[in-house]
JSON list of C-alpha atoms in Angstrom, two decimals:
[
{"chain": "R", "resi": 277, "resn": "UNK", "atom": "CA", "xyz": [-9.13, 7.75, 9.97]},
{"chain": "R", "resi": 278, "resn": "UNK", "atom": "CA", "xyz": [-11.43, 9.51, 7.54]},
{"chain": "R", "resi": 279, "resn": "UNK", "atom": "CA", "xyz": [-10.84, 9.44, 3.80]},
{"chain": "R", "resi": 280, "resn": "UNK", "atom": "CA", "xyz": [-9.97, 13.13, 3.71]},
{"chain": "R", "resi": 281, "resn": "UNK", "atom": "CA", "xyz": [-8.03, 13.58, 6.93]},
{"chain": "R", "resi": 282, "resn": "UNK", "atom": "CA", "xyz": [-4.77, 12.23, 8.26]},
{"chain": "R", "resi": 283, "resn": "UNK", "atom": "CA", "xyz": [-4.69, 9.16, 10.48]},
{"chain": "R", "resi": 284, "resn": "UNK", "atom": "CA", "xyz": [-5.23, 9.69, 14.19]},
{"chain": "R", "resi": 285, "resn": "UNK", "atom": "CA", "xyz": [-2.28, 9.57, 16.57]},
{"chain": "R", "resi": 286, "resn": "UNK", "atom": "CA", "xyz": [-2.23, 6.47, 18.77]},
{"chain": "R", "resi": 287, "resn": "UNK", "atom": "CA", "xyz": [-0.37, 5.80, 21.98]},
{"chain": "R", "resi": 288, "resn": "UNK", "atom": "CA", "xyz": [0.30, 2.48, 23.61]},
{"chain": "R", "resi": 289, "resn": "UNK", "atom": "CA", "xyz": [1.90, 2.57, 27.03]},
{"chain": "R", "resi": 290, "resn": "UNK", "atom": "CA", "xyz": [3.30, -0.46, 28.76]},
{"chain": "R", "resi": 291, "resn": "UNK", "atom": "CA", "xyz": [6.30, -1.99, 30.50]},
{"chain": "R", "resi": 292, "resn": "UNK", "atom": "CA", "xyz": [7.83, -0.25, 33.43]},
{"chain": "R", "resi": 293, "resn": "UNK", "atom": "CA", "xyz": [11.17, -1.05, 35.11]},
{"chain": "R", "resi": 294, "resn": "UNK", "atom": "CA", "xyz": [12.35, 0.82, 38.15]},
{"chain": "R", "resi": 295, "resn": "UNK", "atom": "CA", "xyz": [15.81, 1.97, 39.15]},
{"chain": "R", "resi": 296, "resn": "UNK", "atom": "CA", "xyz": [17.29, 5.02, 40.83]},
{"chain": "R", "resi": 297, "resn": "UNK", "atom": "CA", "xyz": [19.70, 7.72, 39.70]},
{"chain": "R", "resi": 298, "resn": "UNK", "atom": "CA", "xyz": [19.64, 11.27, 38.38]},
{"chain": "R", "resi": 299, "resn": "UNK", "atom": "CA", "xyz": [22.64, 12.11, 36.18]},
{"chain": "R", "resi": 300, "resn": "UNK", "atom": "CA", "xyz": [23.51, 15.73, 35.37]},
{"chain": "R", "resi": 301, "resn": "UNK", "atom": "CA", "xyz": [22.17, 17.50, 32.29]},
{"chain": "R", "resi": 302, "resn": "UNK", "atom": "CA", "xyz": [25.22, 16.80, 30.06]},
{"chain": "R", "resi": 303, "resn": "UNK", "atom": "CA", "xyz": [25.33, 13.21, 31.22]},
{"chain": "R", "resi": 304, "resn": "UNK", "atom": "CA", "xyz": [21.60, 12.88, 30.51]},
{"chain": "R", "resi": 305, "resn": "UNK", "atom": "CA", "xyz": [22.09, 14.12, 26.95]},
{"chain": "R", "resi": 306, "resn": "UNK", "atom": "CA", "xyz": [24.94, 11.68, 26.36]},
{"chain": "R", "resi": 307, "resn": "UNK", "atom": "CA", "xyz": [22.94, 8.82, 27.86]},
{"chain": "R", "resi": 308, "resn": "UNK", "atom": "CA", "xyz": [19.91, 9.80, 25.78]},
{"chain": "R", "resi": 309, "resn": "UNK", "atom": "CA", "xyz": [21.88, 9.79, 22.52]},
{"chain": "R", "resi": 310, "resn": "UNK", "atom": "CA", "xyz": [23.69, 6.54, 23.33]},
{"chain": "R", "resi": 311, "resn": "UNK", "atom": "CA", "xyz": [20.48, 4.73, 24.34]},
{"chain": "R", "resi": 312, "resn": "UNK", "atom": "CA", "xyz": [18.58, 6.06, 21.30]},
{"chain": "R", "resi": 313, "resn": "UNK", "atom": "CA", "xyz": [21.31, 4.82, 18.95]},
{"chain": "R", "resi": 314, "resn": "UNK", "atom": "CA", "xyz": [21.52, 1.42, 20.64]},
{"chain": "R", "resi": 315, "resn": "UNK", "atom": "CA", "xyz": [17.73, 0.99, 20.68]},
{"chain": "R", "resi": 316, "resn": "UNK", "atom": "CA", "xyz": [17.49, 1.99, 17.00]},
{"chain": "R", "resi": 317, "resn": "UNK", "atom": "CA", "xyz": [19.91, -0.78, 16.07]},
{"chain": "R", "resi": 318, "resn": "UNK", "atom": "CA", "xyz": [17.87, -3.35, 17.98]},
{"chain": "R", "resi": 319, "resn": "UNK", "atom": "CA", "xyz": [14.39, -2.17, 16.96]},
{"chain": "R", "resi": 320, "resn": "UNK", "atom": "CA", "xyz": [14.80, -1.35, 13.23]},
{"chain": "R", "resi": 321, "resn": "UNK", "atom": "CA", "xyz": [15.00, -5.04, 12.13]},
{"chain": "R", "resi": 322, "resn": "UNK", "atom": "CA", "xyz": [11.96, -5.93, 14.26]},
{"chain": "R", "resi": 323, "resn": "UNK", "atom": "CA", "xyz": [9.96, -3.02, 12.84]},
{"chain": "R", "resi": 324, "resn": "UNK", "atom": "CA", "xyz": [10.98, -3.95, 9.27]},
{"chain": "R", "resi": 325, "resn": "UNK", "atom": "CA", "xyz": [9.91, -7.56, 9.87]},
{"chain": "R", "resi": 326, "resn": "UNK", "atom": "CA", "xyz": [6.42, -6.23, 10.70]},
{"chain": "R", "resi": 327, "resn": "UNK", "atom": "CA", "xyz": [6.37, -3.93, 7.65]},
{"chain": "R", "resi": 328, "resn": "UNK", "atom": "CA", "xyz": [6.88, -0.84, 9.82]},
{"chain": "R", "resi": 329, "resn": "UNK", "atom": "CA", "xyz": [9.35, 2.01, 9.66]},
{"chain": "R", "resi": 330, "resn": "UNK", "atom": "CA", "xyz": [11.09, 3.20, 12.82]},
{"chain": "R", "resi": 331, "resn": "UNK", "atom": "CA", "xyz": [10.75, 6.97, 12.35]},
{"chain": "R", "resi": 332, "resn": "UNK", "atom": "CA", "xyz": [12.29, 8.12, 15.61]},
{"chain": "R", "resi": 333, "resn": "UNK", "atom": "CA", "xyz": [13.60, 6.95, 18.97]},
{"chain": "R", "resi": 334, "resn": "UNK", "atom": "CA", "xyz": [13.43, 9.40, 21.88]},
{"chain": "R", "resi": 335, "resn": "UNK", "atom": "CA", "xyz": [14.89, 8.54, 25.27]},
{"chain": "R", "resi": 336, "resn": "UNK", "atom": "CA", "xyz": [14.29, 10.93, 28.17]},
{"chain": "R", "resi": 337, "resn": "UNK", "atom": "CA", "xyz": [16.35, 9.73, 31.14]},
{"chain": "R", "resi": 338, "resn": "UNK", "atom": "CA", "xyz": [14.94, 10.50, 34.56]},
{"chain": "R", "resi": 339, "resn": "UNK", "atom": "CA", "xyz": [16.00, 7.74, 36.91]},
{"chain": "R", "resi": 340, "resn": "UNK", "atom": "CA", "xyz": [13.09, 5.38, 37.51]},
{"chain": "R", "resi": 341, "resn": "UNK", "atom": "CA", "xyz": [10.76, 7.58, 35.47]},
{"chain": "R", "resi": 342, "resn": "UNK", "atom": "CA", "xyz": [12.65, 7.49, 32.15]},
{"chain": "R", "resi": 343, "resn": "UNK", "atom": "CA", "xyz": [10.59, 7.37, 28.98]},
{"chain": "R", "resi": 344, "resn": "UNK", "atom": "CA", "xyz": [11.56, 5.52, 25.81]},
{"chain": "R", "resi": 345, "resn": "UNK", "atom": "CA", "xyz": [9.35, 6.63, 22.92]},
{"chain": "R", "resi": 346, "resn": "UNK", "atom": "CA", "xyz": [9.32, 4.75, 19.61]},
{"chain": "R", "resi": 347, "resn": "UNK", "atom": "CA", "xyz": [7.62, 6.47, 16.68]},
{"chain": "R", "resi": 348, "resn": "UNK", "atom": "CA", "xyz": [6.51, 3.91, 14.07]},
{"chain": "R", "resi": 349, "resn": "UNK", "atom": "CA", "xyz": [4.83, 4.33, 10.70]},
{"chain": "R", "resi": 350, "resn": "UNK", "atom": "CA", "xyz": [3.92, 2.65, 7.43]},
{"chain": "R", "resi": 351, "resn": "UNK", "atom": "CA", "xyz": [2.13, 3.71, 4.28]},
{"chain": "R", "resi": 352, "resn": "UNK", "atom": "CA", "xyz": [-1.52, 3.94, 5.24]},
{"chain": "R", "resi": 353, "resn": "UNK", "atom": "CA", "xyz": [-0.67, 4.41, 8.92]},
{"chain": "R", "resi": 354, "resn": "UNK", "atom": "CA", "xyz": [-0.31, 2.09, 11.88]},
{"chain": "R", "resi": 355, "resn": "UNK", "atom": "CA", "xyz": [-3.03, 0.59, 14.05]},
{"chain": "R", "resi": 356, "resn": "UNK", "atom": "CA", "xyz": [-3.31, 0.22, 17.81]},
{"chain": "R", "resi": 357, "resn": "UNK", "atom": "CA", "xyz": [-2.80, -3.53, 17.30]},
{"chain": "R", "resi": 358, "resn": "UNK", "atom": "CA", "xyz": [0.47, -2.85, 15.41]},
{"chain": "R", "resi": 359, "resn": "UNK", "atom": "CA", "xyz": [1.69, -0.66, 18.26]},
{"chain": "R", "resi": 360, "resn": "UNK", "atom": "CA", "xyz": [0.66, -3.12, 20.99]},
{"chain": "R", "resi": 361, "resn": "UNK", "atom": "CA", "xyz": [2.41, -6.00, 19.19]},
{"chain": "R", "resi": 362, "resn": "UNK", "atom": "CA", "xyz": [5.58, -3.94, 18.75]},
{"chain": "R", "resi": 363, "resn": "UNK", "atom": "CA", "xyz": [5.47, -2.80, 22.37]},
{"chain": "R", "resi": 364, "resn": "UNK", "atom": "CA", "xyz": [5.36, -6.39, 23.65]},
{"chain": "R", "resi": 365, "resn": "UNK", "atom": "CA", "xyz": [8.04, -7.67, 21.28]},
{"chain": "R", "resi": 366, "resn": "UNK", "atom": "CA", "xyz": [10.38, -4.70, 21.66]},
{"chain": "R", "resi": 367, "resn": "UNK", "atom": "CA", "xyz": [9.97, -4.60, 25.44]},
{"chain": "R", "resi": 368, "resn": "UNK", "atom": "CA", "xyz": [11.10, -8.23, 25.69]},
{"chain": "R", "resi": 369, "resn": "UNK", "atom": "CA", "xyz": [14.00, -7.56, 23.29]},
{"chain": "R", "resi": 370, "resn": "UNK", "atom": "CA", "xyz": [15.22, -4.49, 25.19]},
{"chain": "R", "resi": 371, "resn": "UNK", "atom": "CA", "xyz": [14.98, -6.27, 28.52]},
{"chain": "R", "resi": 372, "resn": "UNK", "atom": "CA", "xyz": [16.90, -9.28, 27.14]},
{"chain": "R", "resi": 373, "resn": "UNK", "atom": "CA", "xyz": [19.70, -6.94, 25.93]},
{"chain": "R", "resi": 374, "resn": "UNK", "atom": "CA", "xyz": [19.52, -4.74, 29.06]},
{"chain": "R", "resi": 375, "resn": "UNK", "atom": "CA", "xyz": [19.50, -1.81, 26.60]},
{"chain": "R", "resi": 376, "resn": "UNK", "atom": "CA", "xyz": [18.08, 0.77, 29.01]},
{"chain": "R", "resi": 377, "resn": "UNK", "atom": "CA", "xyz": [20.33, 1.79, 31.94]},
{"chain": "R", "resi": 378, "resn": "UNK", "atom": "CA", "xyz": [17.44, 2.58, 34.29]},
{"chain": "R", "resi": 379, "resn": "UNK", "atom": "CA", "xyz": [13.79, 1.91, 34.88]},
{"chain": "R", "resi": 380, "resn": "UNK", "atom": "CA", "xyz": [11.68, 3.13, 31.99]},
{"chain": "R", "resi": 381, "resn": "UNK", "atom": "CA", "xyz": [8.26, 3.37, 30.44]},
{"chain": "R", "resi": 382, "resn": "UNK", "atom": "CA", "xyz": [8.04, 2.26, 26.81]},
{"chain": "R", "resi": 383, "resn": "UNK", "atom": "CA", "xyz": [5.70, 4.23, 24.56]},
{"chain": "R", "resi": 384, "resn": "UNK", "atom": "CA", "xyz": [4.99, 3.15, 21.00]},
{"chain": "R", "resi": 385, "resn": "UNK", "atom": "CA", "xyz": [3.09, 5.63, 18.84]},
{"chain": "R", "resi": 386, "resn": "UNK", "atom": "CA", "xyz": [2.42, 6.75, 15.32]},
{"chain": "R", "resi": 387, "resn": "UNK", "atom": "CA", "xyz": [4.10, 9.97, 14.15]},
{"chain": "R", "resi": 388, "resn": "UNK", "atom": "CA", "xyz": [0.77, 11.75, 14.02]},
{"chain": "R", "resi": 389, "resn": "UNK", "atom": "CA", "xyz": [-0.17, 14.39, 11.50]},
{"chain": "R", "resi": 390, "resn": "UNK", "atom": "CA", "xyz": [3.03, 16.43, 11.60]},
{"chain": "R", "resi": 391, "resn": "UNK", "atom": "CA", "xyz": [5.48, 13.60, 11.08]},
{"chain": "R", "resi": 392, "resn": "UNK", "atom": "CA", "xyz": [9.12, 14.31, 12.01]},
{"chain": "R", "resi": 393, "resn": "UNK", "atom": "CA", "xyz": [11.62, 14.28, 9.13]},
{"chain": "R", "resi": 394, "resn": "UNK", "atom": "CA", "xyz": [14.99, 12.79, 10.07]},
{"chain": "R", "resi": 395, "resn": "UNK", "atom": "CA", "xyz": [16.67, 11.02, 7.16]},
{"chain": "R", "resi": 396, "resn": "UNK", "atom": "CA", "xyz": [17.31, 12.25, 3.60]},
{"chain": "R", "resi": 397, "resn": "UNK", "atom": "CA", "xyz": [14.72, 9.69, 2.42]},
{"chain": "R", "resi": 398, "resn": "UNK", "atom": "CA", "xyz": [12.12, 11.32, 4.70]},
{"chain": "R", "resi": 399, "resn": "UNK", "atom": "CA", "xyz": [12.76, 14.71, 3.12]},
{"chain": "R", "resi": 400, "resn": "UNK", "atom": "CA", "xyz": [12.65, 13.25, -0.41]},
{"chain": "R", "resi": 401, "resn": "UNK", "atom": "CA", "xyz": [9.28, 11.63, 0.39]},
{"chain": "R", "resi": 402, "resn": "UNK", "atom": "CA", "xyz": [7.81, 14.99, 1.43]},
{"chain": "R", "resi": 403, "resn": "UNK", "atom": "CA", "xyz": [9.09, 17.12, -1.46]},
{"chain": "R", "resi": 404, "resn": "UNK", "atom": "CA", "xyz": [6.31, 19.41, -2.67]},
{"chain": "R", "resi": 405, "resn": "UNK", "atom": "CA", "xyz": [4.77, 19.55, 0.82]},
{"chain": "R", "resi": 406, "resn": "UNK", "atom": "CA", "xyz": [4.83, 22.17, 3.56]},
{"chain": "R", "resi": 407, "resn": "UNK", "atom": "CA", "xyz": [7.51, 21.60, 6.19]},
{"chain": "R", "resi": 408, "resn": "UNK", "atom": "CA", "xyz": [8.82, 23.35, 9.30]},
{"chain": "R", "resi": 409, "resn": "UNK", "atom": "CA", "xyz": [12.58, 23.33, 9.86]},
{"chain": "R", "resi": 410, "resn": "UNK", "atom": "CA", "xyz": [14.65, 24.49, 12.84]},
{"chain": "R", "resi": 411, "resn": "UNK", "atom": "CA", "xyz": [18.41, 24.84, 12.36]},
{"chain": "R", "resi": 412, "resn": "UNK", "atom": "CA", "xyz": [21.32, 24.62, 14.77]},
{"chain": "R", "resi": 413, "resn": "UNK", "atom": "CA", "xyz": [22.81, 27.91, 13.52]},
{"chain": "R", "resi": 414, "resn": "UNK", "atom": "CA", "xyz": [21.16, 30.92, 11.89]},
{"chain": "R", "resi": 415, "resn": "UNK", "atom": "CA", "xyz": [20.72, 31.03, 8.12]},
{"chain": "R", "resi": 416, "resn": "UNK", "atom": "CA", "xyz": [20.05, 34.54, 6.83]},
{"chain": "R", "resi": 417, "resn": "UNK", "atom": "CA", "xyz": [19.48, 35.64, 10.42]},
{"chain": "R", "resi": 418, "resn": "UNK", "atom": "CA", "xyz": [16.88, 33.02, 11.33]},
{"chain": "R", "resi": 419, "resn": "UNK", "atom": "CA", "xyz": [16.72, 29.48, 12.72]},
{"chain": "R", "resi": 420, "resn": "UNK", "atom": "CA", "xyz": [13.06, 28.65, 12.03]},
{"chain": "R", "resi": 421, "resn": "UNK", "atom": "CA", "xyz": [11.65, 28.22, 8.55]},
{"chain": "R", "resi": 422, "resn": "UNK", "atom": "CA", "xyz": [8.26, 27.14, 7.26]},
{"chain": "R", "resi": 423, "resn": "UNK", "atom": "CA", "xyz": [7.41, 26.66, 3.64]},
{"chain": "R", "resi": 424, "resn": "UNK", "atom": "CA", "xyz": [7.38, 24.38, 0.63]},
{"chain": "R", "resi": 425, "resn": "UNK", "atom": "CA", "xyz": [10.06, 21.69, 0.55]},
{"chain": "R", "resi": 426, "resn": "UNK", "atom": "CA", "xyz": [11.37, 22.22, -2.98]},
{"chain": "R", "resi": 427, "resn": "UNK", "atom": "CA", "xyz": [14.19, 19.67, -3.13]},
{"chain": "R", "resi": 428, "resn": "UNK", "atom": "CA", "xyz": [16.03, 17.08, -1.05]},
{"chain": "R", "resi": 429, "resn": "UNK", "atom": "CA", "xyz": [19.48, 16.07, -2.28]},
{"chain": "R", "resi": 430, "resn": "UNK", "atom": "CA", "xyz": [22.50, 14.24, -0.94]},
{"chain": "R", "resi": 431, "resn": "UNK", "atom": "CA", "xyz": [23.82, 17.22, 1.04]},
{"chain": "R", "resi": 432, "resn": "UNK", "atom": "CA", "xyz": [20.69, 19.02, 2.17]},
{"chain": "R", "resi": 433, "resn": "UNK", "atom": "CA", "xyz": [17.31, 20.49, 1.31]},
{"chain": "R", "resi": 434, "resn": "UNK", "atom": "CA", "xyz": [15.89, 23.54, -0.41]},
{"chain": "R", "resi": 435, "resn": "UNK", "atom": "CA", "xyz": [12.90, 25.21, 1.18]},
{"chain": "R", "resi": 436, "resn": "UNK", "atom": "CA", "xyz": [10.81, 28.08, -0.14]},
{"chain": "R", "resi": 437, "resn": "UNK", "atom": "CA", "xyz": [10.33, 29.84, 3.20]},
{"chain": "R", "resi": 438, "resn": "UNK", "atom": "CA", "xyz": [7.36, 32.20, 3.60]},
{"chain": "R", "resi": 439, "resn": "UNK", "atom": "CA", "xyz": [9.53, 35.01, 5.06]},
{"chain": "R", "resi": 440, "resn": "UNK", "atom": "CA", "xyz": [13.01, 34.44, 3.63]},
{"chain": "R", "resi": 441, "resn": "UNK", "atom": "CA", "xyz": [12.36, 33.03, 0.16]},
{"chain": "R", "resi": 442, "resn": "UNK", "atom": "CA", "xyz": [14.23, 30.04, -1.24]},
{"chain": "R", "resi": 443, "resn": "UNK", "atom": "CA", "xyz": [17.01, 28.71, 1.03]},
{"chain": "R", "resi": 444, "resn": "UNK", "atom": "CA", "xyz": [19.45, 25.83, 1.02]},
{"chain": "R", "resi": 445, "resn": "UNK", "atom": "CA", "xyz": [19.82, 24.03, 4.35]},
{"chain": "R", "resi": 446, "resn": "UNK", "atom": "CA", "xyz": [22.53, 21.37, 4.81]},
{"chain": "R", "resi": 447, "resn": "UNK", "atom": "CA", "xyz": [21.36, 18.24, 6.66]},
{"chain": "R", "resi": 448, "resn": "UNK", "atom": "CA", "xyz": [24.08, 18.84, 9.29]},
{"chain": "R", "resi": 449, "resn": "UNK", "atom": "CA", "xyz": [22.42, 22.13, 10.27]},
{"chain": "R", "resi": 450, "resn": "UNK", "atom": "CA", "xyz": [18.92, 20.71, 10.70]},
{"chain": "R", "resi": 451, "resn": "UNK", "atom": "CA", "xyz": [18.08, 20.41, 14.39]},
{"chain": "R", "resi": 452, "resn": "UNK", "atom": "CA", "xyz": [14.41, 19.44, 13.90]},
{"chain": "R", "resi": 453, "resn": "UNK", "atom": "CA", "xyz": [12.07, 19.20, 10.97]},
{"chain": "R", "resi": 454, "resn": "UNK", "atom": "CA", "xyz": [8.54, 17.98, 10.41]},
{"chain": "R", "resi": 455, "resn": "UNK", "atom": "CA", "xyz": [5.78, 17.86, 7.82]},
{"chain": "R", "resi": 456, "resn": "UNK", "atom": "CA", "xyz": [3.15, 20.61, 8.22]},
{"chain": "R", "resi": 457, "resn": "UNK", "atom": "CA", "xyz": [-0.22, 19.12, 7.33]},
{"chain": "R", "resi": 458, "resn": "UNK", "atom": "CA", "xyz": [-2.52, 21.41, 5.31]},
{"chain": "R", "resi": 459, "resn": "UNK", "atom": "CA", "xyz": [-5.82, 21.19, 7.21]},
{"chain": "R", "resi": 460, "resn": "UNK", "atom": "CA", "xyz": [-7.26, 24.16, 5.32]},
{"chain": "R", "resi": 461, "resn": "UNK", "atom": "CA", "xyz": [-6.54, 22.31, 2.06]},
{"chain": "R", "resi": 462, "resn": "UNK", "atom": "CA", "xyz": [-8.39, 19.27, 3.41]},
{"chain": "R", "resi": 463, "resn": "UNK", "atom": "CA", "xyz": [-11.46, 21.45, 4.09]},
{"chain": "R", "resi": 464, "resn": "UNK", "atom": "CA", "xyz": [-11.30, 23.03, 0.64]},
{"chain": "R", "resi": 465, "resn": "UNK", "atom": "CA", "xyz": [-11.11, 19.59, -1.01]},
{"chain": "R", "resi": 466, "resn": "UNK", "atom": "CA", "xyz": [-14.08, 18.33, 1.09]},
{"chain": "R", "resi": 467, "resn": "UNK", "atom": "CA", "xyz": [-16.22, 21.27, -0.02]},
{"chain": "R", "resi": 468, "resn": "UNK", "atom": "CA", "xyz": [-15.51, 20.69, -3.72]}
]
């Protein structure tokens, strides 16, 4: 990574197990949530032992072509070696616990430039930065907001949205959120 830009996004693919099956859409969602929760419980202590934060677990069930994606980070970013080490260790751990109900491909990656925000601590860390938020239900007639993250409290966040002004969004209504990196700001700082 350069001094002025964000770290590059790395992917490390490995470990494949094969099985058959194609559950319905609702069943897939339930399986996805259950597996993600179970995997989080197993992986978080391993990540912490390596000085890493488990940002997100995504499980996309698809029979023998399921994908388990672990997003890992640390201050200063993660390296390909960090991801490879985690992939080997976590793959063995998940296989030992038979945590995945089908064949799967394990992907370990960094969150990239536009890091997802999941926990209240994530939002607090990015106060004063640009964020994009999508809600489960409309707030003032909209579900998508982009603007400055003004505050992150115990119950929710305040965002100064470009179109709707300052809004309060409870954590329970946040479907997805991520940091919006200011590339134009990076260029302006490089020129000065």
